[in-house]
C-alpha cells in the first residue's frame, strides 16, 4: 500500500530533472551573443590551462590564449552536445521507467528533445547578438541520440542483470506459496 502510494507520487517527479535541464538550456540561450561567447571563451581558457597543468606543457599565457582561441568553436559545440545529451537522458530515463522501450523510446524522447532544440534556436532569434542555426540543431541531435541510446543500453543491461534475478525470486516465492 505505502509502496504503491510512494511509487505513484515519485514517478511523475522523475521528469523534474528534464524540466531543470530545459531551464538551464533556456537560460544559456537567453544570454546575449557577447556574454555567451565570453563565457565559453573562459571555459576554453580553463580547458587549455588544465591540459597544460596535467600534461606539464609549461605554456605561456600567450600560448594558452592562442589555443583557447583555436579551440573556442569546438568547445562551444561540445557544450551543445553535452547539454542535449543530459536533456535526452533526463527525458528518456523516466519514459523508460514508465515502460516505453525500443523504437518508441527513440521516437518520443527524440521528438521532444529535437523539438526543444528547434524551439531554443527559434528563441535565439529574439536575443541580441544571437541567431538560429539548423547546424546547431543537428549538433544538438548528436547529443540527443547518444543520450537516448545510452539510456537504452543501461536500461536493457539493468533489466537483464540486476532486475531479472529479482523477478525470478518473486516467481519462486509465489510458486512456493501456492503449493
PDB file of C-alpha atoms in Angstrom, residues 29-133:
ATOM      1  CA  UNK A  29      20.278  30.752 -24.777  1.00  0.00           C
ATOM      2  CA  UNK A  30      18.826  33.911 -23.231  1.00  0.00           C
ATOM      3  CA  UNK A  31      22.318  35.395 -22.795  1.00  0.00           C
ATOM      4  CA  UNK A  32      23.281  37.909 -25.465  1.00  0.00           C
ATOM      5  CA  UNK A  33      25.900  36.865 -28.021  1.00  0.00           C
ATOM      6  CA  UNK A  34      28.811  38.723 -26.407  1.00  0.00           C
ATOM      7  CA  UNK A  35      28.141  37.323 -22.913  1.00  0.00           C
ATOM      8  CA  UNK A  36      27.713  33.798 -24.236  1.00  0.00           C
ATOM      9  CA  UNK A  37      30.912  33.989 -26.259  1.00  0.00           C
ATOM     10  CA  UNK A  38      32.849  35.462 -23.323  1.00  0.00           C
ATOM     11  CA  UNK A  39      31.629  32.672 -21.026  1.00  0.00           C
ATOM     12  CA  UNK A  40      32.656  29.895 -23.410  1.00  0.00           C
ATOM     13  CA  UNK A  41      35.989  31.634 -24.027  1.00  0.00           C
ATOM     14  CA  UNK A  42      36.637  31.481 -20.260  1.00  0.00           C
ATOM     15  CA  UNK A  43      35.778  27.780 -20.374  1.00  0.00           C
ATOM     16  CA  UNK A  44      38.196  27.355 -23.299  1.00  0.00           C
ATOM     17  CA  UNK A  45      40.963  29.038 -21.325  1.00  0.00           C
ATOM     18  CA  UNK A  46      40.258  26.773 -18.308  1.00  0.00           C
ATOM     19  CA  UNK A  47      40.376  23.675 -20.526  1.00  0.00           C
ATOM     20  CA  UNK A  48      43.716  24.708 -22.055  1.00  0.00           C
ATOM     21  CA  UNK A  49      45.115  25.585 -18.602  1.00  0.00           C
ATOM     22  CA  UNK A  50      44.008  22.192 -17.272  1.00  0.00           C
ATOM     23  CA  UNK A  51      45.611  20.353 -20.202  1.00  0.00           C
ATOM     24  CA  UNK A  52      48.762  22.447 -19.682  1.00  0.00           C
ATOM     25  CA  UNK A  53      48.870  21.533 -15.982  1.00  0.00           C
ATOM     26  CA  UNK A  54      48.078  17.825 -16.467  1.00  0.00           C
ATOM     27  CA  UNK A  55      50.407  17.307 -19.435  1.00  0.00           C
ATOM     28  CA  UNK A  56      53.095  19.558 -17.879  1.00  0.00           C
ATOM     29  CA  UNK A  57      53.474  21.554 -21.116  1.00  0.00           C
ATOM     30  CA  UNK A  58      54.565  24.792 -19.398  1.00  0.00           C
ATOM     31  CA  UNK A  59      52.672  27.050 -21.841  1.00  0.00           C
ATOM     32  CA  UNK A  60      52.981  30.823 -21.630  1.00  0.00           C
ATOM     33  CA  UNK A  61      49.855  32.968 -21.171  1.00  0.00           C
ATOM     34  CA  UNK A  62      50.041  33.969 -24.847  1.00  0.00           C
ATOM     35  CA  UNK A  63      50.149  30.316 -25.901  1.00  0.00           C
ATOM     36  CA  UNK A  64      47.216  29.487 -23.612  1.00  0.00           C
ATOM     37  CA  UNK A  65      45.162  32.286 -25.191  1.00  0.00           C
ATOM     38  CA  UNK A  66      46.206  31.144 -28.683  1.00  0.00           C
ATOM     39  CA  UNK A  67      44.997  27.585 -28.028  1.00  0.00           C
ATOM     40  CA  UNK A  68      41.861  28.884 -26.298  1.00  0.00           C
ATOM     41  CA  UNK A  69      41.047  30.915 -29.439  1.00  0.00           C
ATOM     42  CA  UNK A  70      41.790  27.926 -31.613  1.00  0.00           C
ATOM     43  CA  UNK A  71      39.541  25.516 -29.673  1.00  0.00           C
ATOM     44  CA  UNK A  72      36.804  28.018 -28.732  1.00  0.00           C
ATOM     45  CA  UNK A  73      34.432  26.912 -31.520  1.00  0.00           C
ATOM     46  CA  UNK A  74      34.920  23.217 -30.728  1.00  0.00           C
ATOM     47  CA  UNK A  75      34.283  23.783 -27.020  1.00  0.00           C
ATOM     48  CA  UNK A  76      31.097  25.755 -27.807  1.00  0.00           C
ATOM     49  CA  UNK A  77      29.799  22.865 -29.890  1.00  0.00           C
ATOM     50  CA  UNK A  78      30.822  20.306 -27.241  1.00  0.00           C
ATOM     51  CA  UNK A  79      28.707  22.374 -24.853  1.00  0.00           C
ATOM     52  CA  UNK A  80      25.718  21.915 -27.181  1.00  0.00           C
ATOM     53  CA  UNK A  81      26.258  18.153 -27.358  1.00  0.00           C
ATOM     54  CA  UNK A  82      26.659  17.891 -23.568  1.00  0.00           C
ATOM     55  CA  UNK A  83      23.563  19.972 -22.758  1.00  0.00           C
ATOM     56  CA  UNK A  84      21.341  17.975 -25.050  1.00  0.00           C
ATOM     57  CA  UNK A  85      22.895  14.650 -24.023  1.00  0.00           C
ATOM     58  CA  UNK A  86      21.883  15.428 -20.427  1.00  0.00           C
ATOM     59  CA  UNK A  87      18.430  16.564 -21.556  1.00  0.00           C
ATOM     60  CA  UNK A  88      17.913  13.362 -23.543  1.00  0.00           C
ATOM     61  CA  UNK A  89      18.942  11.146 -20.621  1.00  0.00           C
ATOM     62  CA  UNK A  90      16.703  13.096 -18.244  1.00  0.00           C
ATOM     63  CA  UNK A  91      13.746  12.617 -20.612  1.00  0.00           C
ATOM     64  CA  UNK A  92      14.437   9.074 -21.826  1.00  0.00           C
ATOM     65  CA  UNK A  93      15.059   7.587 -18.384  1.00  0.00           C
ATOM     66  CA  UNK A  94      11.613   8.403 -16.948  1.00  0.00           C
ATOM     67  CA  UNK A  95       9.969   7.273 -20.185  1.00  0.00           C
ATOM     68  CA  UNK A  96      11.913   4.019 -19.896  1.00  0.00           C
ATOM     69  CA  UNK A  97      10.768   3.619 -16.292  1.00  0.00           C
ATOM     70  CA  UNK A  98       7.177   4.125 -17.449  1.00  0.00           C
ATOM     71  CA  UNK A  99       7.691   1.175 -19.811  1.00  0.00           C
ATOM     72  CA  UNK A 100       8.497   2.837 -23.119  1.00  0.00           C
ATOM     73  CA  UNK A 101      11.055   0.754 -24.988  1.00  0.00           C
ATOM     74  CA  UNK A 102      12.657   0.289 -28.392  1.00  0.00           C
ATOM     75  CA  UNK A 103      11.789   2.483 -31.333  1.00  0.00           C
ATOM     76  CA  UNK A 104       9.020   4.250 -29.402  1.00  0.00           C
ATOM     77  CA  UNK A 105      11.504   5.494 -26.830  1.00  0.00           C
ATOM     78  CA  UNK A 106      13.745   6.781 -29.626  1.00  0.00           C
ATOM     79  CA  UNK A 107      10.831   8.486 -31.394  1.00  0.00           C
ATOM     80  CA  UNK A 108       9.126  10.074 -28.392  1.00  0.00           C
ATOM     81  CA  UNK A 109      12.220  11.166 -26.451  1.00  0.00           C
ATOM     82  CA  UNK A 110      13.965  12.182 -29.684  1.00  0.00           C
ATOM     83  CA  UNK A 111      10.972  14.231 -30.853  1.00  0.00           C
ATOM     84  CA  UNK A 112      10.681  16.025 -27.521  1.00  0.00           C
ATOM     85  CA  UNK A 113      14.400  16.848 -27.417  1.00  0.00           C
ATOM     86  CA  UNK A 114      14.815  17.812 -31.084  1.00  0.00           C
ATOM     87  CA  UNK A 115      11.631  19.867 -30.844  1.00  0.00           C
ATOM     88  CA  UNK A 116      13.036  21.668 -27.819  1.00  0.00           C
ATOM     89  CA  UNK A 117      16.336  22.244 -29.654  1.00  0.00           C
ATOM     90  CA  UNK A 118      14.471  23.767 -32.605  1.00  0.00           C
ATOM     91  CA  UNK A 119      12.377  25.983 -30.303  1.00  0.00           C
ATOM     92  CA  UNK A 120      15.536  27.017 -28.481  1.00  0.00           C
ATOM     93  CA  UNK A 121      17.156  28.088 -31.750  1.00  0.00           C
ATOM     94  CA  UNK A 122      13.986  29.995 -32.656  1.00  0.00           C
ATOM     95  CA  UNK A 123      14.125  31.680 -29.241  1.00  0.00           C
ATOM     96  CA  UNK A 124      17.663  32.854 -30.033  1.00  0.00           C
ATOM     97  CA  UNK A 125      16.316  34.916 -32.953  1.00  0.00           C
ATOM     98  CA  UNK A 126      14.968  37.324 -30.336  1.00  0.00           C
ATOM     99  CA  UNK A 127      18.209  37.599 -28.315  1.00  0.00           C
ATOM    100  CA  UNK A 128      20.706  40.347 -29.136  1.00  0.00           C
ATOM    101  CA  UNK A 129      23.778  39.063 -30.974  1.00  0.00           C
ATOM    102  CA  UNK A 130      22.340  35.563 -31.413  1.00  0.00           C
ATOM    103  CA  UNK A 131      20.700  33.764 -34.301  1.00  0.00           C
ATOM    104  CA  UNK A 132      19.056  30.498 -35.192  1.00  0.00           C
ATOM    105  CA  UNK A 133      21.115  27.745 -36.765  1.00  0.00           C
TER     106      UNK A 133
END
